[in-house]
PDB file of C-alpha atoms in Angstrom:
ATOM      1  CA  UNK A   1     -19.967   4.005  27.756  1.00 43.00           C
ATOM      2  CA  UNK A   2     -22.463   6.397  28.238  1.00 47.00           C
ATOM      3  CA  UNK A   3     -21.405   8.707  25.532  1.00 49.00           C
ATOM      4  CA  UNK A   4     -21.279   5.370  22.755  1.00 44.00           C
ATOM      5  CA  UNK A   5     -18.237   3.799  21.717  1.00 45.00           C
ATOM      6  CA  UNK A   6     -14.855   5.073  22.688  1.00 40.00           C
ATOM      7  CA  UNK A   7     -12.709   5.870  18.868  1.00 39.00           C
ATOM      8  CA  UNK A   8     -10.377   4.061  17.644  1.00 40.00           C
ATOM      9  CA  UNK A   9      -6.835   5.323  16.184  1.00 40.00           C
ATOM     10  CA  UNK A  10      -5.125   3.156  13.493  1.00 41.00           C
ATOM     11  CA  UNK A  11      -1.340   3.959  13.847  1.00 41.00           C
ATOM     12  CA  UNK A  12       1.034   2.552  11.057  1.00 45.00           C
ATOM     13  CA  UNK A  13      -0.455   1.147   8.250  1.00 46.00           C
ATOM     14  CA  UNK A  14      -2.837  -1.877   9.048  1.00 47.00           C
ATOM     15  CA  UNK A  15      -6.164  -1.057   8.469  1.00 50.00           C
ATOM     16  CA  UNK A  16      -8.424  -1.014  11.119  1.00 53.00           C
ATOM     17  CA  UNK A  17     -12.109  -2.697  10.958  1.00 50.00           C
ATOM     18  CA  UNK A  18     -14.632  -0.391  12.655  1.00 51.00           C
ATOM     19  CA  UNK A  19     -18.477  -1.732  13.445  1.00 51.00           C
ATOM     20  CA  UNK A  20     -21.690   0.262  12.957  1.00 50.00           C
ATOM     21  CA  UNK A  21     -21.448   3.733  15.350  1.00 46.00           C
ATOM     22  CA  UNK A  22     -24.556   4.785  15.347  1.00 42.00           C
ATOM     23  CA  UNK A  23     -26.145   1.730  16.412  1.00 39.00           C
ATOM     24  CA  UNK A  24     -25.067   2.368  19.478  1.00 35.00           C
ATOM     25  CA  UNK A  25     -24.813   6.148  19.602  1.00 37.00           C
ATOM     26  CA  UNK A  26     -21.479   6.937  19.008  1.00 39.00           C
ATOM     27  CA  UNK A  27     -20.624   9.388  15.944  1.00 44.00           C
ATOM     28  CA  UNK A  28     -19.301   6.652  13.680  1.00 48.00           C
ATOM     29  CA  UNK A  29     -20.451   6.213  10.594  1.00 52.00           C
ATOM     30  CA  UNK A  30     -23.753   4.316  10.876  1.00 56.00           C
ATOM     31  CA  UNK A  31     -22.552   1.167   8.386  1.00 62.00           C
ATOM     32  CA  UNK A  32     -19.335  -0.912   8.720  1.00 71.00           C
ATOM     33  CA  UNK A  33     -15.891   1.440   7.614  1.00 80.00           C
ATOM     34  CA  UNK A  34     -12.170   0.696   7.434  1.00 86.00           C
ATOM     35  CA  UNK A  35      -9.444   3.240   8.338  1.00 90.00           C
ATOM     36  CA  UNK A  36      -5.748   3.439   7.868  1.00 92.00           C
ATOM     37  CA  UNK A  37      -3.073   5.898   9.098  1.00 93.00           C
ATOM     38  CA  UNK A  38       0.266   6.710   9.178  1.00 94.00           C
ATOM     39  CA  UNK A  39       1.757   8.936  12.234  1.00 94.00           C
ATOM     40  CA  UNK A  40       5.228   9.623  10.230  1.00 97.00           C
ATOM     41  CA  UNK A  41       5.845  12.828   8.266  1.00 97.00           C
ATOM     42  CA  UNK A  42       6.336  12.092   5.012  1.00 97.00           C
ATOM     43  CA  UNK A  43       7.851  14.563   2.088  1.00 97.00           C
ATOM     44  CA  UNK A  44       7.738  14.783  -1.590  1.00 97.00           C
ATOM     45  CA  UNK A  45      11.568  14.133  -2.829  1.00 96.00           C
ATOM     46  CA  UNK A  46      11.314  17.262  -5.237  1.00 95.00           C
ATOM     47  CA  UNK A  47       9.406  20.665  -5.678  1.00 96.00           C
ATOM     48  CA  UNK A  48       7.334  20.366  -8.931  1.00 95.00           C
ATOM     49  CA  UNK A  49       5.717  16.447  -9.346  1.00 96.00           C
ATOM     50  CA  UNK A  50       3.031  14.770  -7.751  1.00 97.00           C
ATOM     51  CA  UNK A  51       4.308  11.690  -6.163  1.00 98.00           C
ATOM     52  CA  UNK A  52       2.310   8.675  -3.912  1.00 98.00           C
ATOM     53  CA  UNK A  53       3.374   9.642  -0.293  1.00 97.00           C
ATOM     54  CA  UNK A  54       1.195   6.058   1.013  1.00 97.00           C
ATOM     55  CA  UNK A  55      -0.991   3.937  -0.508  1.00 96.00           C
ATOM     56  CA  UNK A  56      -2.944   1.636   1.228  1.00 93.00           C
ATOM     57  CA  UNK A  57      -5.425  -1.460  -0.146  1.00 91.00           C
ATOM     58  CA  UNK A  58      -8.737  -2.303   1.156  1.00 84.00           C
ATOM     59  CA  UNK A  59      -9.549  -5.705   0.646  1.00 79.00           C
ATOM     60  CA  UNK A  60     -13.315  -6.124  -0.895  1.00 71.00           C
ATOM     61  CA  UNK A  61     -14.683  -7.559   2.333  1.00 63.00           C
ATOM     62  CA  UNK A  62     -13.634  -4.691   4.414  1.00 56.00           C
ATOM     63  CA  UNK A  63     -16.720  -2.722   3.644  1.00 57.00           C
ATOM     64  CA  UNK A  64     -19.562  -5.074   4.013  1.00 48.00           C
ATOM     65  CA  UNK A  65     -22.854  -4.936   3.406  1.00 55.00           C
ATOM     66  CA  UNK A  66     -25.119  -4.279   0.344  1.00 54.00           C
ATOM     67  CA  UNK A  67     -23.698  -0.502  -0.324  1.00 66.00           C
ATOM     68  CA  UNK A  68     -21.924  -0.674  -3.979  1.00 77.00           C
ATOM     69  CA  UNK A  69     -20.829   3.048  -3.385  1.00 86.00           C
ATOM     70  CA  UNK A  70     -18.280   4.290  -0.541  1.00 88.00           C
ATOM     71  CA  UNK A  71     -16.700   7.212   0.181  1.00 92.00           C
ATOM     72  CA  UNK A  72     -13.918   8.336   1.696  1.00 93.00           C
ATOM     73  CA  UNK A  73     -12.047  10.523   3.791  1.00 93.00           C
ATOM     74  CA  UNK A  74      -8.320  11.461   4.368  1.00 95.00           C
ATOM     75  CA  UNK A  75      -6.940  14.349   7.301  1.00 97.00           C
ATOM     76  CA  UNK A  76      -3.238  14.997   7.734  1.00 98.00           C
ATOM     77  CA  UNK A  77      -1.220  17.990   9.211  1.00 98.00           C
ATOM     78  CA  UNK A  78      -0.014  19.042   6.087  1.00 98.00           C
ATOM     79  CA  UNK A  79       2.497  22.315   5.650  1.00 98.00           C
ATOM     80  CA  UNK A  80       5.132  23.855   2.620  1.00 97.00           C
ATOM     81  CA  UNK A  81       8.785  22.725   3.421  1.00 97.00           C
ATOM     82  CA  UNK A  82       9.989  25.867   3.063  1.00 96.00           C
ATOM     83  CA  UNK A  83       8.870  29.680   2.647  1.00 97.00           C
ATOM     84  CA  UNK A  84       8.716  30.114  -0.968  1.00 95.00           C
ATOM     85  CA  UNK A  85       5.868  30.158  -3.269  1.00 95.00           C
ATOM     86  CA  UNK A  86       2.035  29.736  -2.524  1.00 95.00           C
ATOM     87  CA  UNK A  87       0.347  26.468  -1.954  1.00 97.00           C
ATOM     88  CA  UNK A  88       1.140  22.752  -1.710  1.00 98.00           C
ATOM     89  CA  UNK A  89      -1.384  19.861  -2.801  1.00 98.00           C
ATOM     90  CA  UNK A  90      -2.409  17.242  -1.309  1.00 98.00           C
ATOM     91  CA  UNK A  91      -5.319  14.132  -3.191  1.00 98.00           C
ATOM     92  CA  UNK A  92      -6.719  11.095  -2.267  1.00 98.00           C
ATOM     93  CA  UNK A  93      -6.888   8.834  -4.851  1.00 96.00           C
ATOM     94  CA  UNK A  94      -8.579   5.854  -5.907  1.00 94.00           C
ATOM     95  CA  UNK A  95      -7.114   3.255  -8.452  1.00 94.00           C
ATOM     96  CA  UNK A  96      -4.328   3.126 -11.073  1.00 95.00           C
ATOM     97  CA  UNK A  97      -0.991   1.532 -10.829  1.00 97.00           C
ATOM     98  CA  UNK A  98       1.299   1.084  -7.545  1.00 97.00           C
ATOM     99  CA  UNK A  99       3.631   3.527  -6.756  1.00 97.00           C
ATOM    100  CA  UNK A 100       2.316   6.116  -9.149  1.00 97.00           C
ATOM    101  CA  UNK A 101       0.834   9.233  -9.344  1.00 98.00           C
ATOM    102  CA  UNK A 102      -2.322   8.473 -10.862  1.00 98.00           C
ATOM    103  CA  UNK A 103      -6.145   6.598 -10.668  1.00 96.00           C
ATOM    104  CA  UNK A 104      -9.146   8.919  -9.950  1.00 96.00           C
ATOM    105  CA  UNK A 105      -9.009  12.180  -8.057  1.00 97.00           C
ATOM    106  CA  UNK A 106     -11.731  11.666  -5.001  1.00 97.00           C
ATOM    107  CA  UNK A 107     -10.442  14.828  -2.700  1.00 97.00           C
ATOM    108  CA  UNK A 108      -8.337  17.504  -2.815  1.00 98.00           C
ATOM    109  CA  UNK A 109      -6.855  19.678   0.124  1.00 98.00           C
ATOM    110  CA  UNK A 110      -3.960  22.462  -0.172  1.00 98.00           C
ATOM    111  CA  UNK A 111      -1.920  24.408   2.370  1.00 98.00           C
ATOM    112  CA  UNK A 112       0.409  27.429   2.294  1.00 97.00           C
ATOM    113  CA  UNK A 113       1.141  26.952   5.958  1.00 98.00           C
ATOM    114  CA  UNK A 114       4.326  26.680   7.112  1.00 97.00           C
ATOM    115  CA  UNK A 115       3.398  24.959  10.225  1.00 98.00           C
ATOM    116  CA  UNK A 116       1.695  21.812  10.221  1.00 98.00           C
ATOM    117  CA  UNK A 117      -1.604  22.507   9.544  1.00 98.00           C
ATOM    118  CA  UNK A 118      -5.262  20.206   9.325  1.00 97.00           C
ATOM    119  CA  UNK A 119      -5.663  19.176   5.698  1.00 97.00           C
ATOM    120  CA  UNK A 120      -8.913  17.188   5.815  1.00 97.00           C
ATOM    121  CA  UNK A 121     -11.146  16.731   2.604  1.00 96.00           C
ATOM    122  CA  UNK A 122     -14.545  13.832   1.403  1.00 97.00           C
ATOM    123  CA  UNK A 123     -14.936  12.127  -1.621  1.00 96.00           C
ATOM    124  CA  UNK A 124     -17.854  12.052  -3.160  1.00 95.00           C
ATOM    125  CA  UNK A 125     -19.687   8.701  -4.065  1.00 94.00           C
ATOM    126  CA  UNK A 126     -17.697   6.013  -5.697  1.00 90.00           C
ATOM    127  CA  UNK A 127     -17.938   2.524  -6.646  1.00 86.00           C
ATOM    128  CA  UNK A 128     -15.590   0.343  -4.765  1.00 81.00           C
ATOM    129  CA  UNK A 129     -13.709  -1.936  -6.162  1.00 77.00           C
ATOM    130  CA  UNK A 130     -12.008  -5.609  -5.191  1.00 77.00           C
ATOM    131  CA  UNK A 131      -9.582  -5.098  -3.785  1.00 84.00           C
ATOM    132  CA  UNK A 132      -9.412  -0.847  -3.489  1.00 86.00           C
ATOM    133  CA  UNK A 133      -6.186   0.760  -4.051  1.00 93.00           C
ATOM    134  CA  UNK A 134      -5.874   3.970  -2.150  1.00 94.00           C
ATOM    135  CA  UNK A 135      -3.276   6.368  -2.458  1.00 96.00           C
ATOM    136  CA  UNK A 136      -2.171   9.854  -0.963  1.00 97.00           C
ATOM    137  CA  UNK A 137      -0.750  11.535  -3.064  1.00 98.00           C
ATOM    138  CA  UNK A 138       1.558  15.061  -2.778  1.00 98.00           C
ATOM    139  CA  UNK A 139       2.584  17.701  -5.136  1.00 98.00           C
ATOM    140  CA  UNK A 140       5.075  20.693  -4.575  1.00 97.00           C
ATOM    141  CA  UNK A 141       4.515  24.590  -5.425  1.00 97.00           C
ATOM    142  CA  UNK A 142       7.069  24.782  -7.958  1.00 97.00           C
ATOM    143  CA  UNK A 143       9.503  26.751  -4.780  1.00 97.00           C
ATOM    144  CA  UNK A 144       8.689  24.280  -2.073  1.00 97.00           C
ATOM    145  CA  UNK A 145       8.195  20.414  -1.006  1.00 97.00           C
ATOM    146  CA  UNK A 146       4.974  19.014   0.477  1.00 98.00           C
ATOM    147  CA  UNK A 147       5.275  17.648   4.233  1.00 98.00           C
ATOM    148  CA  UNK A 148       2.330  15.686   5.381  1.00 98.00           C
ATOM    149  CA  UNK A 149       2.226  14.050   8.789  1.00 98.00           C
ATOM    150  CA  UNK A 150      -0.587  11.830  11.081  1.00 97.00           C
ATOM    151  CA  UNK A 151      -2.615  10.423   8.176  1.00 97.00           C
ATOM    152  CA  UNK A 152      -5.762   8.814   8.865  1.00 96.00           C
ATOM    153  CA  UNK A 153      -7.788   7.482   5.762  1.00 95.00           C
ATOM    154  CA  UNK A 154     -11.562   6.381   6.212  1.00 92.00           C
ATOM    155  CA  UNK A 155     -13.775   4.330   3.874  1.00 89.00           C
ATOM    156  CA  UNK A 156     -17.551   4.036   4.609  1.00 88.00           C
ATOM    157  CA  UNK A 157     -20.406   3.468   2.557  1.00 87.00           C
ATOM    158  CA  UNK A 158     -21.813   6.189   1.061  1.00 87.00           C
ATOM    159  CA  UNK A 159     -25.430   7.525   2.008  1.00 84.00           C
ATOM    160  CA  UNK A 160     -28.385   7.290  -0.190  1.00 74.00           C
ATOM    161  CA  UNK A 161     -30.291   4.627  -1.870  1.00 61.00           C
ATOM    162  CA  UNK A 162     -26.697   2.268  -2.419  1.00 46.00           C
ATOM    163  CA  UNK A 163     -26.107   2.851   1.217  1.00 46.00           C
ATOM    164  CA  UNK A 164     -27.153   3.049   4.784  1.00 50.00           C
TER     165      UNK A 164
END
């Protein structure tokens, strides 16, 4: 349209392959991206450990082009399961084993909301891998669960010289 091309939503977890926005105006990214989400609310199972909530794998095709470094996003409506204590964390990781609660820290967003709340945070740079392992990962106050719901994860390349 007029206005450049209409978004696309990923809903459940098959990643969706997005084109080059701004060649045609739109406010995607301006180089190829992937993005994955989740619409169902999603818990940690206990108050005090950081546990995988979804993890996700990009294959190594899925970001084309010449850029060696990506970034990558992650937004949520994220809240405390219950009243107690201050906030709850939630990261966006890159790497490490399945099913675990570890690889490299790329974001970090917190809440102390007990209503579902945005929790969006960016990566810096980072070198992608082949295949990427993403992961979401969720960590309770100590007094309360973590509650995260509508996750959308975004990998682009990154801008500068190793991208568009």
């Amino acid at each position: 349209g007029a206005a450049g091309p209409a978004p696309i939503v990923a809903v459940g977890c098959e990643p969706v392959f997005e084109g080059a926005g701004g060649e045609s105006g739109g406010v995607a990214p301006s180089g190829p991206y992937i993005s994955f989400g989740d619409e169902s609310v999603k818990s940690t199972s206990g108050i005090f450990d950081e546990e995988v909530i979804e993890e996700f794998v990009a294959p190594p095709t899925s970001v084309t082009g010449a850029a060696s470094k990506v970034v990558a996003w992650f937004s949520g409506l994220g809240r405390k399961g219950s009243p107690e204590g201050g906030e709850v964390t939630f990261r966006l990781r890159v790497g490490g084993t399945p099913r675990t609660a570890d690889g490299q820290i790329l974001a970090t967003a917190k809440t102390s909301s007990l209503e579902p709340s945005p929790c969006v945070a960016r990566s810096g740079p980072f070198e992608r891998s082949a295949p990427t392992l993403i992961k979401v990962t969720a960590a309770g106050n100590g007094e309360a669960a973590a509650v995260l719901g509508g996750l959308v994860v975004s990998i682009e390349p990154a801008p500068g010289p190793s991208g568009p």
